[in-house]
Coordinates of C-alpha atoms in Angstrom, one line a residue:
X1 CA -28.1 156.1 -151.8
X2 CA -29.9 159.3 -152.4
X3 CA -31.5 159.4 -155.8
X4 CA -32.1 163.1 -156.2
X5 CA -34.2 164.1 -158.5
X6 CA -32.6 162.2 -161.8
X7 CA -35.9 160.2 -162.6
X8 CA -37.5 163.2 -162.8
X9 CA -35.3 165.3 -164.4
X10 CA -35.3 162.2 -166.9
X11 CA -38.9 162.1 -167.0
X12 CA -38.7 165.8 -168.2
X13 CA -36.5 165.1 -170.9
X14 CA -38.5 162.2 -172.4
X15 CA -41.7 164.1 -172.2
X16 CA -39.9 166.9 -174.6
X17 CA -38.4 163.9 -176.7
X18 CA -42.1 162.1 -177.3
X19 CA -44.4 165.5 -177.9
X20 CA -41.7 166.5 -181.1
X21 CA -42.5 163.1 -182.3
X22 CA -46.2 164.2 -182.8
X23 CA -48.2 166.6 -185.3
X24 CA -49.7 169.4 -183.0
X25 CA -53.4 169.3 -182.5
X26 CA -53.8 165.5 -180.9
X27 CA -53.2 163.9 -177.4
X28 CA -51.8 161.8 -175.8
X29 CA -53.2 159.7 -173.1
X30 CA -50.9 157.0 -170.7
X31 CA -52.3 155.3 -168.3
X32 CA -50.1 154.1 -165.0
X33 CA -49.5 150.9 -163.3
X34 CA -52.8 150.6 -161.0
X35 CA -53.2 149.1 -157.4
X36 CA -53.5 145.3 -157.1
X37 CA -54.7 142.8 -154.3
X38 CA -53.7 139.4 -154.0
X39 CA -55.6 137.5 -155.7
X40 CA -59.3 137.6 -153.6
X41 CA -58.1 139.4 -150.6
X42 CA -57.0 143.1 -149.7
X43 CA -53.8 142.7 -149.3
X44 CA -51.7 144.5 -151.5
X45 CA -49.1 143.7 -153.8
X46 CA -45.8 145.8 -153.8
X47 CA -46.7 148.4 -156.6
X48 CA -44.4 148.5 -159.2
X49 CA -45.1 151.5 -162.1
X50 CA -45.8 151.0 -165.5
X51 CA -42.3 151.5 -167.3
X52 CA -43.7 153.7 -170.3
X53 CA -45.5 156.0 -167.3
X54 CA -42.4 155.6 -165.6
X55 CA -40.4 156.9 -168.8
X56 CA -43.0 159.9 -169.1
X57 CA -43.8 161.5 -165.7
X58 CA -41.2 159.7 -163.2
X59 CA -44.2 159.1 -160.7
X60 CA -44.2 155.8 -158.4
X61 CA -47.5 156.2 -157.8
X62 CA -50.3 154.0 -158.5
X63 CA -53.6 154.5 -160.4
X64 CA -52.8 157.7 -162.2
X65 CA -53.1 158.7 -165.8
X66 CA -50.7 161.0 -167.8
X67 CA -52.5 163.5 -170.6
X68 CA -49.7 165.2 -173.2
X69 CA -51.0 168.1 -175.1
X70 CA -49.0 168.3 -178.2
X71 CA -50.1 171.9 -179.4
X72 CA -49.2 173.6 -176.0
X73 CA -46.7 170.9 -175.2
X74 CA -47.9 171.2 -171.7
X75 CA -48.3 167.6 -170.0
X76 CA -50.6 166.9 -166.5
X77 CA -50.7 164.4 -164.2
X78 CA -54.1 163.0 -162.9
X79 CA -54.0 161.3 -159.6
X80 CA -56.8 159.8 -157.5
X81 CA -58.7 162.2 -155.4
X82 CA -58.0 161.4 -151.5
X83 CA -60.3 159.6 -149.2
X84 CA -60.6 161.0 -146.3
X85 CA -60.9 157.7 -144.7
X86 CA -57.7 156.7 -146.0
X87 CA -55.6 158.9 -143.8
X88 CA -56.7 156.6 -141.0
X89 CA -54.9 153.8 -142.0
X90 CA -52.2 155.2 -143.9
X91 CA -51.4 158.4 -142.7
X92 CA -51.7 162.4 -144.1
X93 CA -52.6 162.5 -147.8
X94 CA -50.2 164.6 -150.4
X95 CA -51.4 168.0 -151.0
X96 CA -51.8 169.0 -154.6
X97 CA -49.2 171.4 -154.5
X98 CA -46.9 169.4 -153.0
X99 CA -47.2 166.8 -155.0
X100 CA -46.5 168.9 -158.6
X101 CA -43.8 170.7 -156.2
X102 CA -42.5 167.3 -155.9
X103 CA -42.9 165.5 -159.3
X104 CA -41.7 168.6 -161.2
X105 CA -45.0 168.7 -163.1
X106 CA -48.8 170.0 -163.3
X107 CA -51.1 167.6 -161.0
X108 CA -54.8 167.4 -160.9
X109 CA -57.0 165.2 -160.0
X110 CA -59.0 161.7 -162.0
X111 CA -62.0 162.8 -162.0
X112 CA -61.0 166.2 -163.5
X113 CA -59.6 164.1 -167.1
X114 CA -62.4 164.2 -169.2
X115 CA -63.2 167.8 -168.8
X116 CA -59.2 168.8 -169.2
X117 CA -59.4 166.5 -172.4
X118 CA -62.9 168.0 -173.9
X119 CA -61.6 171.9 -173.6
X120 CA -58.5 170.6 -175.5
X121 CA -60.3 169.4 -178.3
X122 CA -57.9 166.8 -179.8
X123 CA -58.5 166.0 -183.4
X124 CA -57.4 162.5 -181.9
X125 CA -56.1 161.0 -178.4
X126 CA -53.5 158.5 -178.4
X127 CA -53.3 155.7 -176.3
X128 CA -50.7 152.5 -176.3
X129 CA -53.0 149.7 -176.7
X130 CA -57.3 149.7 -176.6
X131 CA -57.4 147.6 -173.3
X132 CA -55.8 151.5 -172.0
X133 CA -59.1 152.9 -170.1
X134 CA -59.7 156.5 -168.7
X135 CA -62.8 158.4 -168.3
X136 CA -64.8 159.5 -171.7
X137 CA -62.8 157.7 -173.5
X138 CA -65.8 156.9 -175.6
X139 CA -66.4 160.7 -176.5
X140 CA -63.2 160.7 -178.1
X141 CA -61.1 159.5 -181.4
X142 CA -58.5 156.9 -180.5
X143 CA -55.4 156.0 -182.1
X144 CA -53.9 152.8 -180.6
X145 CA -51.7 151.9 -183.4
X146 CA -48.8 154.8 -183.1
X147 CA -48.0 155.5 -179.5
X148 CA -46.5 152.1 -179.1
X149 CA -43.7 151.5 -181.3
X150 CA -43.3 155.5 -181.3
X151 CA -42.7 155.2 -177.5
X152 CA -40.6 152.1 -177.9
X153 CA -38.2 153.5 -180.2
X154 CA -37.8 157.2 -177.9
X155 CA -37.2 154.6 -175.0
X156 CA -33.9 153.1 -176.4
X157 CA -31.6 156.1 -176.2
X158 CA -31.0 157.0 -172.8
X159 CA -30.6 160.8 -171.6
X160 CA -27.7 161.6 -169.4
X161 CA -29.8 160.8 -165.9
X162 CA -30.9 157.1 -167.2
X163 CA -27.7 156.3 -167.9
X164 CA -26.7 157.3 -164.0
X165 CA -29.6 155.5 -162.5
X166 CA -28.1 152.5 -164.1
X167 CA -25.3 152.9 -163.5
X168 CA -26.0 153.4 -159.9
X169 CA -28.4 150.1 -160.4
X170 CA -25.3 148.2 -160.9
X171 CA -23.0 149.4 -158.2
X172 CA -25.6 148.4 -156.2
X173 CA -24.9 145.1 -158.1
X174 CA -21.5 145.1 -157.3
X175 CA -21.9 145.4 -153.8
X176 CA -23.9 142.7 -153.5
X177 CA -22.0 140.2 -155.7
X178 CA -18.8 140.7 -153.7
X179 CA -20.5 140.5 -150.1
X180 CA -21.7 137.1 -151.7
X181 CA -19.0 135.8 -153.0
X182 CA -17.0 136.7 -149.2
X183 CA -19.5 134.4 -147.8
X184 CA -20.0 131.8 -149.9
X185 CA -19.1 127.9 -148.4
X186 CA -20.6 124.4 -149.2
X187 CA -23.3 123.8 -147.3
X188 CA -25.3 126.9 -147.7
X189 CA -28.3 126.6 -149.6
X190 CA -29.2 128.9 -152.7
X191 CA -31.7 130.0 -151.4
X192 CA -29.2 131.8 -148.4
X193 CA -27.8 133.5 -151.7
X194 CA -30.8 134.6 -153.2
X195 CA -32.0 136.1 -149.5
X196 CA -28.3 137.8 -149.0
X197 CA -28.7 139.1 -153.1
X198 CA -32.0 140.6 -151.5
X199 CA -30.7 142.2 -148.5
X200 CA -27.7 143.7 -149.5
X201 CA -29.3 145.8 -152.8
X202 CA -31.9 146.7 -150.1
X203 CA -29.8 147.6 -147.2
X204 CA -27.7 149.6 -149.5
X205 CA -30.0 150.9 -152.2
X206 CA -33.2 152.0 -149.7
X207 CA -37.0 152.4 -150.5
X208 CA -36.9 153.0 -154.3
X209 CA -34.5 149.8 -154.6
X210 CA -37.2 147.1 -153.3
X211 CA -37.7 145.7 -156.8
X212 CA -35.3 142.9 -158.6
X213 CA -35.1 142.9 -162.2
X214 CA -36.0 139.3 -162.0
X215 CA -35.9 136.8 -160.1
X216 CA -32.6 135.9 -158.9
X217 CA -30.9 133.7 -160.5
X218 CA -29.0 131.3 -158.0
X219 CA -27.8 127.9 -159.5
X220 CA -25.2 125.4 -158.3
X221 CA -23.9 121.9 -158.9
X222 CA -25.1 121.2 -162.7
X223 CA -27.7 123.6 -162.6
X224 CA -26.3 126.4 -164.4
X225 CA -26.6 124.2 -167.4
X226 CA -30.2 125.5 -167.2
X227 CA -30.7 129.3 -168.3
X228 CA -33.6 130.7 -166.2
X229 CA -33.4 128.0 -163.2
X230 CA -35.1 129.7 -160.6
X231 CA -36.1 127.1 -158.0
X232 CA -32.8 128.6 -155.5
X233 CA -33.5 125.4 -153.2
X234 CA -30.5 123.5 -153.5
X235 CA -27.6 123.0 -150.9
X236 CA -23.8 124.1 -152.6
X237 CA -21.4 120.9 -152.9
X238 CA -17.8 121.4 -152.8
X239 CA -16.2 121.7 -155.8
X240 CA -19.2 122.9 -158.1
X241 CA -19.5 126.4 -159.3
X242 CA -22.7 128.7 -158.4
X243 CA -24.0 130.7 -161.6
X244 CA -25.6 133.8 -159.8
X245 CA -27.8 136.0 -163.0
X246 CA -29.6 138.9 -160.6
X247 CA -30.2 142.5 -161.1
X248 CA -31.6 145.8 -158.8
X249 CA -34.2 148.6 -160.0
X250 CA -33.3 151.9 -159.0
X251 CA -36.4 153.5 -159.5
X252 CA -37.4 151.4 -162.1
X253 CA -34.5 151.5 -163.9
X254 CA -32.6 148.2 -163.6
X255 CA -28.8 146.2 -163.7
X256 CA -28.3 142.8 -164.7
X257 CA -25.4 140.8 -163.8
X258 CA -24.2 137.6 -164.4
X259 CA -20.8 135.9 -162.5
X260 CA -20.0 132.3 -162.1
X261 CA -17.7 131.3 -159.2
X262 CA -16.5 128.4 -157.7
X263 CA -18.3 127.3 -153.7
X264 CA -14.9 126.4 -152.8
X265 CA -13.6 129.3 -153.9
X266 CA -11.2 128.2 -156.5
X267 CA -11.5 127.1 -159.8
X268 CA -10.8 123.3 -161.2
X269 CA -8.5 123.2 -163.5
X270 CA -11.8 122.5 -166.5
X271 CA -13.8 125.0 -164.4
X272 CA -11.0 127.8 -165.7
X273 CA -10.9 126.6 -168.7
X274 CA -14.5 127.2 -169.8
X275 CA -14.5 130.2 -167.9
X276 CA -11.9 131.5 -169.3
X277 CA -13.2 130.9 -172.7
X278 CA -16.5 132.4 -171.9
X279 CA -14.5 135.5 -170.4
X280 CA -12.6 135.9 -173.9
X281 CA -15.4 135.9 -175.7
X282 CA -16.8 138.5 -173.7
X283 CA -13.9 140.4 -173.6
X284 CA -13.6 140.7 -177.3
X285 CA -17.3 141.7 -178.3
X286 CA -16.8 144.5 -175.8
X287 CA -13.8 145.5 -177.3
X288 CA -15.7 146.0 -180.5
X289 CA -18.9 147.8 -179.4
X290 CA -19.4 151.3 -180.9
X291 CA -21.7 153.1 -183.3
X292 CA -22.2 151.4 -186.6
X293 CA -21.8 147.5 -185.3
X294 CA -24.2 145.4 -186.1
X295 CA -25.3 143.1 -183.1
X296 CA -26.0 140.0 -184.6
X297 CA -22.2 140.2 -185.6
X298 CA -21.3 140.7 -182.4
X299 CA -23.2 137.7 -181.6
X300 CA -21.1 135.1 -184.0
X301 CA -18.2 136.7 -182.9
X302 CA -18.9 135.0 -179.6
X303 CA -20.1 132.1 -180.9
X304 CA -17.1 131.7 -183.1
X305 CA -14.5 132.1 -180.2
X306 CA -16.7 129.5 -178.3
X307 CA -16.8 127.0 -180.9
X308 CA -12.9 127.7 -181.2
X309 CA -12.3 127.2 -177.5
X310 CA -14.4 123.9 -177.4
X311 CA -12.3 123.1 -180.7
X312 CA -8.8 123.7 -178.9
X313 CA -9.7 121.9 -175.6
X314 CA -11.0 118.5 -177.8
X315 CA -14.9 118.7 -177.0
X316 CA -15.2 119.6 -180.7
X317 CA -13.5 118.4 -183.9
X318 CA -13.4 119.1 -187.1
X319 CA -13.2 121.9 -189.8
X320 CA -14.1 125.4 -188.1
X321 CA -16.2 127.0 -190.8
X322 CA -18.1 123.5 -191.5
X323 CA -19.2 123.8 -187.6
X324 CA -20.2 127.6 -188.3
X325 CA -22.2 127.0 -191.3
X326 CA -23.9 124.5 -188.9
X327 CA -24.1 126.7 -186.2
X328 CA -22.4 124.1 -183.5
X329 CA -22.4 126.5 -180.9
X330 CA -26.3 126.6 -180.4
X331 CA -26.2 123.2 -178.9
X332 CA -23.3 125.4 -176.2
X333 CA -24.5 128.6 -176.5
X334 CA -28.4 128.6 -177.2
X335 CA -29.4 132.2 -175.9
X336 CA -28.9 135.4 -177.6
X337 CA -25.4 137.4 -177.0
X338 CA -27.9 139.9 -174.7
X339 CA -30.6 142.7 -175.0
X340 CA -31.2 146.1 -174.7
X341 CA -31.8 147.6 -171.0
X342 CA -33.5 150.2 -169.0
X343 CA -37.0 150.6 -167.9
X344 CA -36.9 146.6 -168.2
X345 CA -34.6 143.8 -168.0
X346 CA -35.5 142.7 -171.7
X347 CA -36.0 146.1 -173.1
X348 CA -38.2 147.3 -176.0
X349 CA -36.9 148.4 -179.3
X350 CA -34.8 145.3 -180.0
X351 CA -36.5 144.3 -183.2
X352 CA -37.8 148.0 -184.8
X353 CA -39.1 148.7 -188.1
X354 CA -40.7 145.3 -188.5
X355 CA -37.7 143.0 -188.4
X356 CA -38.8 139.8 -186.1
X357 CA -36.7 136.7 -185.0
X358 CA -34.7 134.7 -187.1
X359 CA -35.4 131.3 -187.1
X360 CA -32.4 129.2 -187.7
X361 CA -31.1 127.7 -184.5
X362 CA -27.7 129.5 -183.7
X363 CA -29.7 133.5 -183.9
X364 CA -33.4 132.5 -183.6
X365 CA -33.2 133.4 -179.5
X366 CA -31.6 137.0 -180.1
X367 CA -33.6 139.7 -178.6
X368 CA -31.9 142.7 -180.5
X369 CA -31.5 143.0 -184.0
X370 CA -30.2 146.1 -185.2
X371 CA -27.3 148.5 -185.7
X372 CA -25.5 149.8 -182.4
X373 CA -25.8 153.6 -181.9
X374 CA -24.9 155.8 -179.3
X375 CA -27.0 156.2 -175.9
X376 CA -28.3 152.4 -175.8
X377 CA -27.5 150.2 -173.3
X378 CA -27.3 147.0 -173.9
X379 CA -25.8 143.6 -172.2
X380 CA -23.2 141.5 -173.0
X381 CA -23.7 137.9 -171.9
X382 CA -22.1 135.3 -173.6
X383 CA -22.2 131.6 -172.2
X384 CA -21.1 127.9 -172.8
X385 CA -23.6 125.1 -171.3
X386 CA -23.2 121.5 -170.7
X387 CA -26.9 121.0 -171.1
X388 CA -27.7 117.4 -171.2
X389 CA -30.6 117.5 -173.4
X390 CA -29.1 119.9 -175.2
X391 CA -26.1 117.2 -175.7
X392 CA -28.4 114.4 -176.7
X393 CA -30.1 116.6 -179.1
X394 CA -27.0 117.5 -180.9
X395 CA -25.8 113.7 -180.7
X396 CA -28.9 112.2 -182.3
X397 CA -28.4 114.0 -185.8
X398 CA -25.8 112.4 -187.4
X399 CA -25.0 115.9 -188.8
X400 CA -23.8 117.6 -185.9
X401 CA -22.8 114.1 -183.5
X402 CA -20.1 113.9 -186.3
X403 CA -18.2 117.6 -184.3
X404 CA -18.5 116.0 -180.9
X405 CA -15.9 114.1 -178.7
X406 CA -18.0 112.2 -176.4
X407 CA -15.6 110.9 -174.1
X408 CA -14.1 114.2 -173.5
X409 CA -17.8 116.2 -173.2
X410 CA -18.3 113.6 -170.9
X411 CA -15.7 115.0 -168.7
X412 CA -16.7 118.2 -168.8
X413 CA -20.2 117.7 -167.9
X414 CA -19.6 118.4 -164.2
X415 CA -19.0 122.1 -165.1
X416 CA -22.3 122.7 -165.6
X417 CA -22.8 126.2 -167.3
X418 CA -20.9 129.3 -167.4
X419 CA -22.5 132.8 -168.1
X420 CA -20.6 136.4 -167.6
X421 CA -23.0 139.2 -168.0
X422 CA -22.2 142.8 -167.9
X423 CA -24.3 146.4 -168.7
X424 CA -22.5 148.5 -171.4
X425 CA -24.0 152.2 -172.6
X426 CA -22.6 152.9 -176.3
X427 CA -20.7 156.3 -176.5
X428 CA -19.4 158.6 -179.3
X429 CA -16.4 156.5 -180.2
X430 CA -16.9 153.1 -178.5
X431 CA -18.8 152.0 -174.7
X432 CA -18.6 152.0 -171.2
X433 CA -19.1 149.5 -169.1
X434 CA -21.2 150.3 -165.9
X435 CA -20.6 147.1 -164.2
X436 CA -17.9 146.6 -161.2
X437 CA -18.2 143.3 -160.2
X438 CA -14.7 141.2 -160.1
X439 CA -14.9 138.9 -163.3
X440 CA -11.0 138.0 -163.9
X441 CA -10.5 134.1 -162.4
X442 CA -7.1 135.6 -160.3
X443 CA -9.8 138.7 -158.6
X444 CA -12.6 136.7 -158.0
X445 CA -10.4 134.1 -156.1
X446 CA -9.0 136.9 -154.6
X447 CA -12.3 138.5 -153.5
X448 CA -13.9 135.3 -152.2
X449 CA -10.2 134.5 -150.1
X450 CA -10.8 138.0 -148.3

């Protein structure tokens, strides 16, 4: 997959966006990811870039700085100056001129910072938190309080090339789901799916796909009842469903996917059914999504068609609104409806102008909280658990035992978990959805019988 230049043409974009956000006169001052060994050795760990560098310059490099002149507007990156030495253990160094031929953007060298950033004369230099070194940073006024949320906020709406780069993330995801589900049988172990999740984004993405999201995701049996399970070291059982939550960078920027499928490659007759309400709930928030829709709506919308599912199929009784106004479903559901993406899985900007977390139980776990506008991206990921201490929580308050069936939760226990995750960018008039991967019961049989 050739990625062109859209991280960089991005990068451009962004710098433009950030400088208008600043009064003329001042600096700004980023500092990238920097090289790390593990732990007491020299071995070094796969470098992965800073995301707000990232955002600004489009460099994968490691141990540069980024200086913004808001009065010219002109920007410069800083990178370490060569070691000869160096070249005899990893090869020809980058010439200068290359390297801004390359990156689209003025390069000079670390130790040349503090003289660039003294002939500038910034009334003040702002950085995005005080642990943010560089040298003479003592000479100089610091602001550490506005570049942050300022950054955050620019970082939500996507230009045109973010938007392809995840969407381009996610076909990558799409490959990969289907190979898996193809080759899916009891007796492999999770961690086979975790290692094929691996090689496929690789095999297909290339060198600026080595980094996951996250961790994979890869849980069987009754393990999809727990959210983040990450151990992967379990053997698939026939007739258990596998909950596979994984996700590709391109370049940083990043897919998440979520799809739960049965080892044997059809559904049980309860499987379906929980699927199937997990899918309608899905189905109907994303039918909603546009500018002007509040996400914590969104949110009981799901939980409302969940509770009404569970309600229908006997695992719940009683009124409907009482077991809103109680917020059943956090016992079922107790994860937000999703979170903004880009840079990062969990993106920033999901709780701006002050506004934290809620703290009552069926919203308290939301990472966004704000009004949908065009250019975010955000997930969609409804679920419905059969958590067992989330069971015997709700059972031991008399309050909420009084909604629950406990012979028939009983049966659907096996289930286990179902989440269905896809990545949606808002548009003018409603969203598109940049996720491929099979997600109808009838086409993911289908895919896993070819």
């Amino acid at each position: 997959m050739a990625e062109g230049n859209l991280h960089l043409l991005s990068a451009i974009i962004n710098r433009e966006k950030l400088l208008a956000l600043f009064e003329p006169g001042q600096a700004i001052v980023l500092q990238g990811g920097a090289t790390r060994h593990r732990y007491d050795t020299d071995v070094d760990e796969l470098f992965r870039q800073e995301s707000n560098f990232m955002w600004v310059t489009g460099s994968d490099e490691p141990d540069c700085y980024c200086v913004l002149d808001t009065a010219t507007k002109k920007s410069v990156l800083f990178c370490p100056r060569p070691d000869p030495e160096d070249e005899i253990w990893m090869g020809p160094h980058e010439t200068l001129e290359h390297k801004r031929e390359r990156l689209m953007i003025d390069v000079q060298l670390n130790d040349e910072l503090e003289a660039y950033l003294t002939a500038m004369g910034p009334s003040k230099v702002h950085i995005l938190t005080d642990e943010v070194t560089f040298p003479g940073k003592e000479k100089f006024t610091i602001d550490s309080a506005f570049l942050t949320p300022t950054i955050h906020e620019a970082r939500v709406f996507k230009n045109e090339h973010e938007i392809e780069l995840i969407r381009r993330a996610n076909r990558l995801s799409d490959v990969a789901m289907r190979e898996i589900m193809k080759a899916i049988k009891p007796g492999m172990k999770e961690h086979e799916v975790e290692a094929l999740w691996r090689y496929v984004t690789f095999r297909e993405g290339g060198p600026k796909c080595k980094m996951n999201s996250f961790h994979p995701i890869c849980a069987s049996g009754h393990w999809p009842s727990i959210l983040h399970y990450h151990h992967n070291d379990k053997t698939l059982e026939e007739g258990f469903m596998i909950l596979l939550d994984a996700g590709v960078e391109v370049l940083c920027h990043c897919s998440d996917v979520s799809r739960t499928f049965p080892i044997s490659g059809r559904y049980s007759e309860k499987q379906r059914q929980i699927y199937e309400l997990v899918l309608k709930a899905q189905n109907s928030v994303i039918a909603e999504l546009k500018p002007g829709v509040n996400w914590e709506d969104m949110h009981f919308l799901a939980a409302r068609i969940i509770v009404e599912g569970l309600r229908d199929l006997g695992i719940l009784v009683g009124d409907l609104d009482e077991m809103l106004e109680k917020q059943i479903w956090s016992f079922f559901m107790p994860h937000g409806l999703g979170h903004l993406m880009g840079l990062a899985c969990h993106d920033v900007g999901g709780f701006p102008n002050g506004i934290g977390r809620r703290t009552d139980p069926g919203f308290r776990c939301l990472r966004l909280r704000r009004t949908l506008l065009k250019d975010m991206v955000v997930t969609v990921e409804p679920g419905c658990y059969f958590t067992e201490m989330q069971i015997e929580k709700c059972l031991a308050n008399p309050d909420t035992a009084r909604f629950v069936n406990r012979e028939k939760i009983e049966e659907y226990k096996p289930v286990g978990g179902v989440r269905i995750e896809d990545d949606l960018v808002i548009t003018e008039t409603g969203s598109e959805n940049l996720t491929y991967v099979p997600k109808a019961v009838a086409d993911i049989e289908a895919c896993m019988r070819v």
